Coordinates of C-alpha atoms in Angstrom, one line a residue:
M1 CA -61.3 -139.4 178.1
S2 CA -64.4 -138.2 179.8
Q3 CA -65.0 -134.4 179.5
Q4 CA -66.7 -132.9 182.5
G5 CA -66.4 -129.3 181.6
S6 CA -63.8 -126.5 181.7
P7 CA -61.9 -125.6 184.9
I8 CA -64.2 -122.5 185.3
E9 CA -67.3 -124.7 185.1
V10 CA -66.0 -127.0 187.8
G11 CA -65.6 -124.1 190.2
T12 CA -69.1 -122.8 189.3
R13 CA -70.7 -126.2 189.6
L14 CA -69.2 -126.8 193.0
G15 CA -70.4 -123.4 194.1
S16 CA -67.6 -123.1 196.7
G17 CA -66.0 -120.0 198.0
W18 CA -63.0 -122.3 198.8
F19 CA -61.9 -122.1 195.2
A20 CA -61.3 -118.4 195.5
D21 CA -59.0 -118.9 198.5
G22 CA -55.5 -119.0 196.9
D23 CA -53.8 -119.9 200.3
R24 CA -55.6 -123.3 200.5
L25 CA -54.2 -126.2 198.6
K26 CA -56.7 -127.8 196.3
F27 CA -56.3 -131.6 196.2
A28 CA -58.2 -133.6 193.5
I29 CA -59.0 -137.3 194.1
P30 CA -61.3 -139.7 192.2
K31 CA -64.9 -139.4 193.3
K32 CA -65.5 -143.1 192.4
G33 CA -64.0 -146.0 190.6
R34 CA -61.6 -148.9 191.3
I35 CA -59.0 -146.9 193.3
A36 CA -61.3 -144.3 195.0
E37 CA -61.7 -146.3 198.3
K38 CA -58.0 -147.1 198.5
I39 CA -57.2 -143.4 198.1
R40 CA -59.6 -142.4 200.9
E41 CA -57.8 -145.0 203.1
L42 CA -54.5 -143.4 202.2
L43 CA -55.8 -139.9 203.1
A44 CA -57.0 -141.3 206.5
G45 CA -53.6 -142.9 207.1
C46 CA -52.0 -139.5 206.5
D47 CA -54.3 -137.9 209.0
I48 CA -56.1 -135.7 206.4
K49 CA -59.4 -135.1 208.0
Y50 CA -62.5 -133.8 206.2
T51 CA -66.2 -134.3 206.1
K52 CA -67.9 -134.6 202.7
S53 CA -71.5 -133.7 202.0
A54 CA -73.3 -136.2 199.8
R55 CA -74.4 -133.5 197.4
V56 CA -71.2 -131.4 197.2
D57 CA -68.0 -132.4 195.4
I58 CA -65.6 -130.5 197.6
A59 CA -64.7 -130.9 201.3
A60 CA -62.6 -128.6 203.5
C61 CA -59.9 -130.3 205.6
T62 CA -60.3 -129.6 209.3
N63 CA -56.7 -130.0 210.2
M64 CA -54.8 -128.6 207.2
P65 CA -55.2 -125.6 204.9
M66 CA -56.4 -127.8 202.1
D67 CA -59.6 -128.6 200.2
I68 CA -60.4 -132.1 198.8
V69 CA -62.0 -131.9 195.4
F70 CA -63.8 -135.0 194.1
L71 CA -63.6 -135.4 190.3
P72 CA -63.8 -138.1 187.7
A73 CA -60.4 -139.8 187.6
A74 CA -60.2 -139.2 183.8
D75 CA -60.4 -135.5 184.3
I76 CA -57.9 -135.0 187.2
A77 CA -54.7 -134.7 185.1
M78 CA -56.4 -132.0 183.0
Y79 CA -57.4 -129.9 185.9
V80 CA -54.0 -130.2 187.5
A81 CA -52.3 -129.2 184.3
D82 CA -54.6 -126.2 183.9
G83 CA -53.8 -125.1 187.5
S84 CA -57.5 -125.3 188.6
V85 CA -56.4 -127.7 191.3
D86 CA -52.9 -127.8 192.8
I87 CA -52.3 -131.5 193.2
G88 CA -54.2 -134.7 192.4
I89 CA -54.2 -138.5 192.3
T90 CA -54.9 -140.3 189.1
G91 CA -53.5 -143.1 187.0
Q92 CA -50.4 -142.9 184.8
D93 CA -52.6 -144.1 181.9
I94 CA -54.8 -141.1 182.3
I95 CA -51.9 -138.7 182.5
R96 CA -50.5 -140.1 179.2
E97 CA -53.9 -140.0 177.6
T98 CA -54.5 -136.4 178.6
G99 CA -51.1 -135.4 177.2
R100 CA -50.8 -132.3 179.4
P101 CA -47.6 -131.4 181.4
V102 CA -47.8 -132.1 185.1
N103 CA -45.2 -132.7 187.8
H104 CA -44.8 -136.3 188.9
E105 CA -44.5 -136.3 192.7
I106 CA -44.7 -139.9 193.9
D107 CA -45.8 -143.4 192.8
L108 CA -48.5 -144.7 195.2
G109 CA -48.5 -148.4 194.4
I110 CA -52.3 -148.3 194.2
G111 CA -54.3 -149.7 191.3
A112 CA -51.5 -151.4 189.5
C113 CA -52.6 -152.5 186.1
R114 CA -51.6 -152.7 182.4
L115 CA -53.0 -151.0 179.4
C116 CA -53.2 -153.8 176.8
V117 CA -54.3 -154.5 173.2
Q118 CA -56.8 -157.4 173.6
W119 CA -58.2 -159.6 170.9
P120 CA -60.6 -162.6 170.8
K121 CA -59.1 -165.9 171.7
S122 CA -60.0 -167.2 168.3
H123 CA -57.9 -164.5 166.4
E124 CA -57.5 -166.6 163.3
G125 CA -55.1 -165.3 160.7
K126 CA -53.5 -162.9 163.2
S127 CA -50.3 -163.8 165.0
T128 CA -48.8 -160.4 166.0
V129 CA -50.2 -157.0 166.8
K130 CA -49.0 -155.8 163.4
D131 CA -51.8 -157.9 161.9
L132 CA -54.3 -155.6 163.6
L133 CA -53.2 -152.6 161.4
G134 CA -56.2 -151.6 159.3
T135 CA -58.7 -153.2 161.7
R136 CA -61.3 -151.7 164.0
V137 CA -60.2 -150.8 167.5
V138 CA -62.5 -149.6 170.4
T139 CA -61.1 -148.0 173.5
S140 CA -61.5 -145.4 176.2
F141 CA -57.9 -144.3 175.4
P142 CA -58.0 -143.0 171.8
N143 CA -54.9 -140.8 172.0
I144 CA -52.6 -143.6 173.4
T145 CA -54.1 -146.1 171.0
K146 CA -53.6 -144.0 167.9
E147 CA -50.0 -143.2 169.1
Y148 CA -49.4 -146.9 169.7
F149 CA -50.6 -148.1 166.3
D150 CA -48.7 -145.4 164.6
E151 CA -45.6 -146.8 166.2
V152 CA -46.6 -150.4 165.2
A153 CA -46.9 -149.1 161.6
G154 CA -43.4 -147.8 161.8
G155 CA -44.3 -144.4 160.4
E156 CA -46.1 -145.9 157.4
P157 CA -49.7 -144.8 156.6
H158 CA -52.3 -147.2 157.9
T159 CA -56.1 -147.3 158.0
T160 CA -56.6 -148.5 161.6
S161 CA -60.0 -147.2 162.9
V162 CA -59.9 -146.1 166.5
K163 CA -63.2 -145.4 168.1
F164 CA -63.9 -144.0 171.6
L165 CA -66.2 -145.8 173.9
H166 CA -66.7 -144.9 177.5
G167 CA -67.2 -148.1 179.6
S168 CA -68.0 -151.7 178.8
V169 CA -65.2 -151.7 176.2
E170 CA -64.6 -155.4 176.6
A171 CA -68.0 -156.2 175.0
A172 CA -67.1 -154.5 171.7
C173 CA -65.6 -157.5 170.0
A174 CA -68.5 -159.8 170.9
M175 CA -71.0 -157.3 169.7
G176 CA -69.2 -157.0 166.4
L177 CA -68.2 -153.4 166.9
A178 CA -64.4 -154.1 166.9
D179 CA -61.7 -156.5 165.9
C180 CA -59.7 -155.7 169.1
I181 CA -59.9 -153.4 172.1
V182 CA -57.4 -151.4 174.1
D183 CA -58.3 -151.4 177.8
L184 CA -56.9 -151.8 181.3
V185 CA -56.2 -155.2 182.7
E186 CA -55.8 -155.6 186.5
T187 CA -56.6 -159.3 187.4
G188 CA -57.7 -160.3 183.9
D189 CA -61.0 -161.8 185.1
T190 CA -63.1 -159.4 183.0
M191 CA -61.0 -159.9 179.9
R192 CA -61.2 -163.7 180.1
A193 CA -65.0 -163.6 180.8
A194 CA -65.4 -161.6 177.6
G195 CA -63.4 -164.3 175.6
L196 CA -60.4 -162.0 175.1
E197 CA -56.7 -162.3 175.7
I198 CA -53.7 -160.0 175.6
A199 CA -52.1 -159.3 172.2
S200 CA -49.7 -156.7 173.4
V201 CA -49.0 -154.6 176.5
I202 CA -48.8 -150.9 175.8
M203 CA -47.9 -149.6 179.3
D204 CA -47.9 -150.4 183.0
S205 CA -49.9 -148.0 185.2
Q206 CA -50.6 -147.2 188.8
A207 CA -52.0 -144.3 190.8
V208 CA -49.5 -141.4 191.2
L209 CA -49.5 -138.1 193.0
I210 CA -49.1 -135.2 190.6
S211 CA -48.9 -131.4 191.0
K212 CA -49.5 -128.5 188.7
P213 CA -46.6 -126.7 186.9
N214 CA -45.3 -123.5 188.5
T215 CA -46.5 -124.4 192.0
S216 CA -46.2 -121.4 194.4
P217 CA -43.5 -121.6 197.1
A218 CA -46.1 -121.8 199.9
H219 CA -47.9 -124.7 198.2
L220 CA -44.6 -126.4 197.4
E221 CA -43.8 -126.6 201.1
M222 CA -47.3 -128.1 201.8
I223 CA -46.8 -130.6 199.0
Q224 CA -43.5 -131.7 200.3
N225 CA -45.0 -132.2 203.8
L226 CA -47.9 -134.2 202.3
K227 CA -45.4 -136.4 200.4
R228 CA -43.6 -137.2 203.7
R229 CA -46.9 -138.2 205.2
V230 CA -47.7 -140.4 202.2
V231 CA -44.3 -142.1 202.2
G232 CA -44.6 -142.7 206.0
Y233 CA -48.0 -144.3 205.7
M234 CA -47.0 -146.4 202.7
T235 CA -44.0 -147.7 204.6
A236 CA -46.2 -148.6 207.5
T237 CA -48.5 -150.6 205.2
K238 CA -45.6 -152.5 203.5
Y239 CA -43.4 -153.2 206.6
C240 CA -43.7 -154.6 210.1
Y241 CA -41.5 -154.1 213.1
F242 CA -39.7 -157.4 213.9
C243 CA -37.6 -158.3 217.0
Y244 CA -35.8 -161.5 217.9
N245 CA -32.9 -162.8 220.0
C246 CA -30.0 -164.5 218.3
P247 CA -26.8 -166.2 219.3
K248 CA -24.0 -163.6 218.9
A249 CA -21.9 -166.1 216.9
R250 CA -24.7 -166.5 214.4
L251 CA -25.4 -162.7 214.0
P252 CA -23.8 -162.3 210.6
E253 CA -26.0 -165.0 209.2
A254 CA -29.1 -163.4 210.8
E255 CA -28.3 -159.9 209.5
K256 CA -28.1 -161.2 206.0
L257 CA -31.7 -162.4 206.4
T258 CA -32.9 -159.2 208.0
P259 CA -30.8 -156.2 206.6
G260 CA -33.7 -153.8 207.3
K261 CA -34.3 -150.5 205.5
R262 CA -30.9 -149.2 206.5
S263 CA -29.4 -151.6 209.0
P264 CA -30.7 -153.6 211.9
T265 CA -30.5 -152.4 215.5
V266 CA -28.5 -154.8 217.6
S267 CA -28.5 -154.7 221.4
T268 CA -26.5 -156.7 223.9
L269 CA -28.3 -158.9 226.4
E270 CA -27.4 -159.7 229.9
D271 CA -26.2 -163.1 228.6
S272 CA -23.2 -162.0 226.6
D273 CA -23.5 -164.9 224.2
W274 CA -26.8 -163.5 222.9
V275 CA -28.0 -160.3 221.1
A276 CA -31.4 -158.7 220.4
V277 CA -32.1 -157.6 216.9
S278 CA -34.8 -155.0 215.9
V279 CA -35.5 -154.4 212.2
L280 CA -38.2 -153.5 209.6
V281 CA -39.2 -156.4 207.5
K282 CA -41.6 -156.5 204.5
R283 CA -45.0 -158.0 205.6
S284 CA -45.0 -160.3 202.5
D285 CA -41.6 -161.8 203.6
I286 CA -42.0 -162.2 207.4
Q287 CA -43.1 -165.8 207.5
G288 CA -40.3 -167.0 205.3
I289 CA -37.7 -164.9 207.2
M290 CA -38.8 -166.5 210.5
D291 CA -38.5 -169.9 209.0
S292 CA -34.9 -169.1 208.0
L293 CA -34.0 -167.4 211.3
E294 CA -35.0 -170.5 213.2
K295 CA -32.4 -172.4 211.3
V296 CA -29.6 -170.1 212.6
G297 CA -30.8 -170.4 216.2
A298 CA -33.0 -167.2 216.5
V299 CA -35.7 -167.3 219.2
D300 CA -38.2 -165.1 220.9
M301 CA -39.4 -163.6 217.5
L302 CA -42.1 -160.9 217.8
V303 CA -43.9 -159.0 215.0
W304 CA -45.7 -155.7 215.4
D305 CA -47.9 -153.9 213.0
L306 CA -47.0 -150.3 212.2
K307 CA -49.5 -147.5 212.3
N308 CA -47.3 -144.9 210.7
T309 CA -43.6 -144.0 210.1
R310 CA -41.5 -141.1 209.1
G311 CA -38.0 -140.6 207.8
F312 CA -37.8 -143.7 205.6
E313 CA -37.7 -141.9 202.2

């Protein structure tokens, strides 16, 4: 885990009077990395407005009593746990690696990946991860890795060497620094390019919203409101609004295909033999659903994108 200084040093380095204002919610997000851009899109979708200076790692929101703090993703869980920031977004892998208590607020479905033990494709003489006990392991997650190999050893002593390396972990085996690595796998392209394959999956991970322990009542209300915004925006990105007309006699079949989040809205038409159906449908399913609805006589199918939603928790 990257160490960027104590919580006091962060406040000093940012040089911001905002940190002294206990009424404003301090929200830490990754300043760069594979999920940073998606998180900025999420904040925009939640109508969290701010302007960031290129040389300052904190930005005051203009429409909420909140400050956005830009930190390395590997440090966010530590600062939330210490109470230096009130809430933050980081990966489940980072939270486990940090090993500090935080409140889990909501899964964001961003940056889904797996933390895996990876070994060279030509792992001669090794058939299971137990065969890696006593070998050299390089990783950016030393705490999780040591814990994992202790579990593999079943409580027995072992001489597995776990070394920390920040960045370019996948090159360690080819350079002769390690017999295997523990690193994140998203698409697997980097792993395969390095001549590696998965030996074992340690954990699944994604970005999550977390909050500090002992949150004040005033900040707790703000966090709940923020969660509602996040859920509303996430629903809008996953679903579309779908309307179609259907023969009334075939409605039960159509409703099985489009059950909606709760239930479809069914309206009568001037022609009593027909009904209009309105429903939320997952974007990823819409084409297949329309194919199936055509077979039960549905017509006049329309699909709308959603900008935002509320009340679908």
